[in-house]
mmCIF file of C-alpha atoms in Angstrom:
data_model
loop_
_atom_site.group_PDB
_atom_site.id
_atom_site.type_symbol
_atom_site.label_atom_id
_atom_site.label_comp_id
_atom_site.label_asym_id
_atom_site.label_seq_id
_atom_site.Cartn_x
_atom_site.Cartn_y
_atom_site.Cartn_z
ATOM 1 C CA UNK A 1 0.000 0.000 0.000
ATOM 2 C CA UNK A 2 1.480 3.389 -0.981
ATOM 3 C CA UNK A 3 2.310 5.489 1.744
ATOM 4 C CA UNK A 4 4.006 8.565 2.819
ATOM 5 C CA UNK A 5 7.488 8.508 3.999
ATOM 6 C CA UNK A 6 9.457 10.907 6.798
ATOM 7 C CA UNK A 7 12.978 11.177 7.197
ATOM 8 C CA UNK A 8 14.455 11.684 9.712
ATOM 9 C CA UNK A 9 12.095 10.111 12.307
ATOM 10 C CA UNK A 10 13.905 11.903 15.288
ATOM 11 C CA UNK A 11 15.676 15.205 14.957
ATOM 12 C CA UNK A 12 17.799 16.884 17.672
ATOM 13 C CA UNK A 13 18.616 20.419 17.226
ATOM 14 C CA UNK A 14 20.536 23.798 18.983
ATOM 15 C CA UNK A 15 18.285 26.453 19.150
ATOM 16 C CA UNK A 16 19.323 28.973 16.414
ATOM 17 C CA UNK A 17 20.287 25.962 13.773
ATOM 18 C CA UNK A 18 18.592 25.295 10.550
ATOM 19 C CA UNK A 19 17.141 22.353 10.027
ATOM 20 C CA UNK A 20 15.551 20.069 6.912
ATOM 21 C CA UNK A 21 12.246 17.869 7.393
ATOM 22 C CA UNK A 22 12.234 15.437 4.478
ATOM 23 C CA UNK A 23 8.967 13.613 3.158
ATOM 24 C CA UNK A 24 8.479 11.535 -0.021
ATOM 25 C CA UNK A 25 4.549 12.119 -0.838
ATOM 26 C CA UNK A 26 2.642 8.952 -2.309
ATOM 27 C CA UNK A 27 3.341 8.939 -6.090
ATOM 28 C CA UNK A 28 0.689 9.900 -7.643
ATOM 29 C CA UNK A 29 -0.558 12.803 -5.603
ATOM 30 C CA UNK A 30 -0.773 16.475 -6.320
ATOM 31 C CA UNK A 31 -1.305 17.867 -3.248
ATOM 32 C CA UNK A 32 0.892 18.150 -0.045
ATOM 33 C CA UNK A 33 1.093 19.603 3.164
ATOM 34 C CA UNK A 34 3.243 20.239 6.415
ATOM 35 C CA UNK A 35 1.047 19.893 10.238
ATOM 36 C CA UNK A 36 2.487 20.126 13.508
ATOM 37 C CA UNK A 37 1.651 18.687 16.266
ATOM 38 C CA UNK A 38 2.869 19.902 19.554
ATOM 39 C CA UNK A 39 3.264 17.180 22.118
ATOM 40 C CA UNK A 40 -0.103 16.467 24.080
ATOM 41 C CA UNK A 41 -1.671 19.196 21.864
ATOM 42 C CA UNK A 42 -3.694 18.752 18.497
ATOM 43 C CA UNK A 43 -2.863 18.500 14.411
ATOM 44 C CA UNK A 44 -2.457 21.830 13.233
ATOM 45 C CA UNK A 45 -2.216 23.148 9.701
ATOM 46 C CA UNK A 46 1.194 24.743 8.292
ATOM 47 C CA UNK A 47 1.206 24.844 4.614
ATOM 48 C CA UNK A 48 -0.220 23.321 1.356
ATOM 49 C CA UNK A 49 1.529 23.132 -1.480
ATOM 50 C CA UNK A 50 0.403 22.714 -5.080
ATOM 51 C CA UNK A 51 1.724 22.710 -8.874
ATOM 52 C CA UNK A 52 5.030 24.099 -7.446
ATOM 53 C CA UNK A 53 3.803 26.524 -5.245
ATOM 54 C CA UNK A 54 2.614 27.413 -1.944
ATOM 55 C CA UNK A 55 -1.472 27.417 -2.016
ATOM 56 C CA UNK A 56 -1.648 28.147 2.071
ATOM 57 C CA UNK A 57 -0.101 28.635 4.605
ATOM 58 C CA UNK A 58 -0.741 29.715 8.772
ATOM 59 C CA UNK A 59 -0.113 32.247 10.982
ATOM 60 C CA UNK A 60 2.374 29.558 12.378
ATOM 61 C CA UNK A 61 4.348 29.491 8.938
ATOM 62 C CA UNK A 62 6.013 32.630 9.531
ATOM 63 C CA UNK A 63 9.508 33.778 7.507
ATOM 64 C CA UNK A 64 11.520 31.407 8.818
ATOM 65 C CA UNK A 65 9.904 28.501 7.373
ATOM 66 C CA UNK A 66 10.000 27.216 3.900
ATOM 67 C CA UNK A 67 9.028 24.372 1.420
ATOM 68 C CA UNK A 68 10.396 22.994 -1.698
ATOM 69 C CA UNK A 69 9.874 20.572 -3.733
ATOM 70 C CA UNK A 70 13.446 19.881 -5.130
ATOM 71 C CA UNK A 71 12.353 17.176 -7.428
ATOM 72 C CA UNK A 72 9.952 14.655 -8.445
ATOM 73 C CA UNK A 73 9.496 13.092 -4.768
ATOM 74 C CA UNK A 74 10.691 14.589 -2.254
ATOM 75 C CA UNK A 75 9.373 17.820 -0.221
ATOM 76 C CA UNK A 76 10.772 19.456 2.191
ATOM 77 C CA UNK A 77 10.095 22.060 5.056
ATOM 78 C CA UNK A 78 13.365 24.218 6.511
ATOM 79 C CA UNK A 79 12.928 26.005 9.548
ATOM 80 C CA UNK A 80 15.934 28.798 9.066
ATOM 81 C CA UNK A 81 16.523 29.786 12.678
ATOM 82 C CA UNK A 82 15.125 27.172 15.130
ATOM 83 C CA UNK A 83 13.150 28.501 18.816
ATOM 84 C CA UNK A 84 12.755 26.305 21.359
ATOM 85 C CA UNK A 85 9.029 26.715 20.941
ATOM 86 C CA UNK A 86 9.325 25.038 17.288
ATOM 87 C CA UNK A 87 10.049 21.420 18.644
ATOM 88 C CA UNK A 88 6.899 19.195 18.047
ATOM 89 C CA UNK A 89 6.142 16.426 15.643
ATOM 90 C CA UNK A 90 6.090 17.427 12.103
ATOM 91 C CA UNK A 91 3.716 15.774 9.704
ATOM 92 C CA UNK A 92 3.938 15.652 6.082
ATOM 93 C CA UNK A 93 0.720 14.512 4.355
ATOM 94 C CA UNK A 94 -0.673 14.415 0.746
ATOM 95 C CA UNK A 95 -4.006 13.941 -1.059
ATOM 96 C CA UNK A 96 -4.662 13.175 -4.989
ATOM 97 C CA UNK A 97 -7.384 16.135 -4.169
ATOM 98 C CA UNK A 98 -8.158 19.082 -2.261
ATOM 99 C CA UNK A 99 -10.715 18.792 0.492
ATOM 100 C CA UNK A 100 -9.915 15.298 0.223
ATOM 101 C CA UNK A 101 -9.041 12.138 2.165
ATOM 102 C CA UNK A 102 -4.935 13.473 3.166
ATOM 103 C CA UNK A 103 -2.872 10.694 3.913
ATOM 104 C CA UNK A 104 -0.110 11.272 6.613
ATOM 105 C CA UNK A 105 3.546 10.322 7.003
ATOM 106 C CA UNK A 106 4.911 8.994 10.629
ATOM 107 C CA UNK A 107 6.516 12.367 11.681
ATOM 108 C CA UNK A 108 9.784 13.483 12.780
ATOM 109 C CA UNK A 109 9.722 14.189 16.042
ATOM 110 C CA UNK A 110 11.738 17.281 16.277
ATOM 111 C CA UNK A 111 13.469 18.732 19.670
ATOM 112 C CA UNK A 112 15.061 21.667 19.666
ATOM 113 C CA UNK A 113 17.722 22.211 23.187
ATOM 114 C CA UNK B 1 -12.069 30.622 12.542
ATOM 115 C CA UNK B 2 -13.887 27.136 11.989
ATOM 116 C CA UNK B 3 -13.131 25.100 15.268
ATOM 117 C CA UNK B 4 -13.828 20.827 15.932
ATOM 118 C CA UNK B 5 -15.500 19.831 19.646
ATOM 119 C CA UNK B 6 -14.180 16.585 20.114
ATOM 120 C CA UNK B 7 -16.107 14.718 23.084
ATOM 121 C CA UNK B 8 -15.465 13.425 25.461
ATOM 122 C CA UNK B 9 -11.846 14.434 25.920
ATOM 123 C CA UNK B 10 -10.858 10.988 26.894
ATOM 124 C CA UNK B 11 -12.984 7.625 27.815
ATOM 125 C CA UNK B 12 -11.470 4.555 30.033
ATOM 126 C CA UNK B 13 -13.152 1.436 29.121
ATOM 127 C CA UNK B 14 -13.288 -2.639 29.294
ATOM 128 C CA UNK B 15 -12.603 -4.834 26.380
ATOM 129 C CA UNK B 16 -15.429 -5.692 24.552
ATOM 130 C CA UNK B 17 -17.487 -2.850 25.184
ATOM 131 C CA UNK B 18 -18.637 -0.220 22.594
ATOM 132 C CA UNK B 19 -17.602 3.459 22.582
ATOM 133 C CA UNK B 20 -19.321 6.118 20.963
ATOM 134 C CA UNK B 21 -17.961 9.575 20.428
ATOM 135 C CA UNK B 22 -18.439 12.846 18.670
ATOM 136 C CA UNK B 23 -17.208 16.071 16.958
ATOM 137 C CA UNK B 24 -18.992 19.071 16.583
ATOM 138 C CA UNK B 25 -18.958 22.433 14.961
ATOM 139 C CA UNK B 26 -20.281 25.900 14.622
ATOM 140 C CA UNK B 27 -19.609 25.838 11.172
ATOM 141 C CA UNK B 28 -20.831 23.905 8.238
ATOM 142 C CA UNK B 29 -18.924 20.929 6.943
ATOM 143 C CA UNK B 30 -18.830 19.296 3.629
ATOM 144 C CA UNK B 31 -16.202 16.793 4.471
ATOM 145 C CA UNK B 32 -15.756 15.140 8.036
ATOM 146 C CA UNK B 33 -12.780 12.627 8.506
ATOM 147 C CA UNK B 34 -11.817 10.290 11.321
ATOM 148 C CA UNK B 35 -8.199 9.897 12.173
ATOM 149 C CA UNK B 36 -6.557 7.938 14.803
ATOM 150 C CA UNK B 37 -3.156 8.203 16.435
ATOM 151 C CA UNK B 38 -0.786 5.904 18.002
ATOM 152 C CA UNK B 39 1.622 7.025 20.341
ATOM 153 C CA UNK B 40 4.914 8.283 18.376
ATOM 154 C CA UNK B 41 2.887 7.345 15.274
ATOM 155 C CA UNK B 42 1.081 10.105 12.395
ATOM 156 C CA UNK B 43 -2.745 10.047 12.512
ATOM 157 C CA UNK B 44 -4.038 6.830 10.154
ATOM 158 C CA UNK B 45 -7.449 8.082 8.391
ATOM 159 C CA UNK B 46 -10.368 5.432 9.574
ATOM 160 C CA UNK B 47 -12.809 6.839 7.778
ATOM 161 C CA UNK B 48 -14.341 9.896 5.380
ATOM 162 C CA UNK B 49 -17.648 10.976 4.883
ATOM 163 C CA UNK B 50 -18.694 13.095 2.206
ATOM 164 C CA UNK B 51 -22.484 13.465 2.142
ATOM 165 C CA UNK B 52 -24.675 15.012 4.905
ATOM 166 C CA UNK B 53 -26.605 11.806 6.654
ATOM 167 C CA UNK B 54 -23.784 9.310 5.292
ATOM 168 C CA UNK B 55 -23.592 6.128 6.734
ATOM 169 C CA UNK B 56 -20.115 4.395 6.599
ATOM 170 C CA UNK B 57 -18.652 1.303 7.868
ATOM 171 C CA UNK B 58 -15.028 -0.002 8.207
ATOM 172 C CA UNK B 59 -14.902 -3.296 10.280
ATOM 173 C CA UNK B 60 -15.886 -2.908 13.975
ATOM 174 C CA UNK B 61 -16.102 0.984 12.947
ATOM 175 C CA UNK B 62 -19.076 3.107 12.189
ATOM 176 C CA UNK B 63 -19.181 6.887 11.542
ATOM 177 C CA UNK B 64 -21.860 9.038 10.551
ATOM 178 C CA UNK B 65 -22.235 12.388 8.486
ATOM 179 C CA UNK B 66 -25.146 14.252 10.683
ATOM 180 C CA UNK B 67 -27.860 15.731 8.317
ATOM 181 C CA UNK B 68 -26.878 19.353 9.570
ATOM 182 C CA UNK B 69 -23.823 19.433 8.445
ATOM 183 C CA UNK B 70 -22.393 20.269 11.744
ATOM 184 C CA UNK B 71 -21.309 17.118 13.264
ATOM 185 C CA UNK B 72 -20.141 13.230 12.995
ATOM 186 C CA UNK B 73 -19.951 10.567 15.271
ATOM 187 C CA UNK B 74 -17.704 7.388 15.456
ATOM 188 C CA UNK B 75 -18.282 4.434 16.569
ATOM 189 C CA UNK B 76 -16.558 1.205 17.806
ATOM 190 C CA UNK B 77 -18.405 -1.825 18.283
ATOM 191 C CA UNK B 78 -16.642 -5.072 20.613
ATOM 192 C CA UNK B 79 -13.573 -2.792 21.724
ATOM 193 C CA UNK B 80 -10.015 -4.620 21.557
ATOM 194 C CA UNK B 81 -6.727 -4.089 23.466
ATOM 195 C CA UNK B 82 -5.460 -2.580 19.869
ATOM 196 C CA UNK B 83 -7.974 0.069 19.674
ATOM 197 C CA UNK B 84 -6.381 2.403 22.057
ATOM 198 C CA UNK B 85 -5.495 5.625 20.690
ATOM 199 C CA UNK B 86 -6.363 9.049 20.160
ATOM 200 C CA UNK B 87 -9.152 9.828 17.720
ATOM 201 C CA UNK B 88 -9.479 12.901 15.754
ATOM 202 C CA UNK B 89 -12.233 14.474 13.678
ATOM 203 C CA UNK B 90 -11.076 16.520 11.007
ATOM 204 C CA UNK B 91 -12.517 18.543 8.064
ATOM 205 C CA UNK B 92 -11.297 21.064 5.163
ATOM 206 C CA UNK B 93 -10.423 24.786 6.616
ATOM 207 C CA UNK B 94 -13.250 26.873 3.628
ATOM 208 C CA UNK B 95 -11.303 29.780 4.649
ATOM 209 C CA UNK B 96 -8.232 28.442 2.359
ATOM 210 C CA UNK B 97 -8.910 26.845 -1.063
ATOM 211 C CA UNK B 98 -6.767 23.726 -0.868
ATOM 212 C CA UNK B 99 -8.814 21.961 1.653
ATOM 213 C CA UNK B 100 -5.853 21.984 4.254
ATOM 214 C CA UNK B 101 -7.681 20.019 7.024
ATOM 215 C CA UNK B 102 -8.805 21.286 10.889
ATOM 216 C CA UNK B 103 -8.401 18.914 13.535
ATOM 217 C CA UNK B 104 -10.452 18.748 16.941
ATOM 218 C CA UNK B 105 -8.091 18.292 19.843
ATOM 219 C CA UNK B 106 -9.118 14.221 20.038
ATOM 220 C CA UNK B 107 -10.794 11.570 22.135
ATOM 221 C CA UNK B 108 -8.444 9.541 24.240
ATOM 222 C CA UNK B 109 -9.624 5.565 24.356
ATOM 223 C CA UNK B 110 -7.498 3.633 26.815
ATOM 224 C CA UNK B 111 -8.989 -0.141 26.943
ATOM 225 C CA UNK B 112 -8.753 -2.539 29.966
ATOM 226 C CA UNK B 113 -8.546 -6.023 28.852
#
């Protein structure tokens, strides 16, 4: 069964440091997003991402985030300057559709000391 | 902003019993999806209901679309061990146009055997 993929699962990082979130979307999907979930706390929406561009984004997906899609499968999300306050799980997810079933990877789990 | 009232917040029950719970919103939905979560693990869509009164089925799960547009329901029938989790309802954010999803903050099933 296709799924979504997250590397790494587990990401340790000094506060300041930039650091890369990697996903692999399922194949044949067009549409993909970023969530976070901060620990004990619920899903909540970053960014979509469509035909090469950001559709969306939230008030939490401020300048020092970014996406990319460097190629055919992988997408990314940086976070420039890390805060303490940025370490949560990050979930990549796609869909084949907007308002659609999304489909989500594992996470990375990232901390941030 | 369109918010998700997941209740209750959390249930404690025994193995083999049946758990109901539901989501609610001031705001219309035309999509409702039901998510769970393992611990560590990215939510795993259950189920997704797309028409106002739907009726759906997956296994020893039920969920229903309610005819105002305004709330679902999930059920589990004969709870297991395996079915502890956290449970989300979810639908598309109208507000963007890429149907980047809102989540309600979960219902936490722990399951005595």
């Amino acid at each position: 069964e296709p799924e979504v993929t997250q590397t790494p699962s587990h990401q340790v990082t000094q506060m300041g440091q930039e650091v890369i979130l990697r996903c692999v979307p399922i194949s044949n999907h067009l549409y993909f997003y970023w969530y976070r979930q901060i620990l004990g706390q619920k899903v909540e929406f970053l960014v979509s991402f469509y035909n090469n561009e950001i559709s969306e984004k939230s008030e939490i997906f401020d300048d020092q985030f970014s996406v990319e899609r460097p190629d055919g499968s992988n997408f990314t999300l940086k976070i420039r300057s890390t805060k303490l306050e940025d370490s949560a799980m990050y979930f990549c997810a796609s869909s084949d559709e907007p308002s659609a079933e999304a489909f989500f990877g594992q996470g990375t789990r990232l901390t941030v000391v | 902003g369109q918010q998700l009232n997941q209740s209750p917040q959390s249930m404690f029950i025994q193995e083999g019993e049946d758990v109901s719970m539901n989501c609610t919103s001031s705001s219309i939905f035309n999509t409702w999806l039901w998510y769970k979560q393992d611990p560590g693990e990215g939510p795993v869509l259950l189920i997704a209901l797309y028409k106002a009164g739907e009726l759906t089925s997956n296994g020893r799960l039920t969920a229903q679309f309610g005819i105002t547009r305004k709330d679902s329901f999930l059920n589990i029938s004969a709870s297991i061990p395996s079915d502890v989790g956290i449970y989300f309802c979810a639908g598309p954010d109208y507000g963007g146009s890429q149907g980047n999803l809102i989540f309600g903050k979960g219902t936490k099933l722990s399951v005595k055997p």
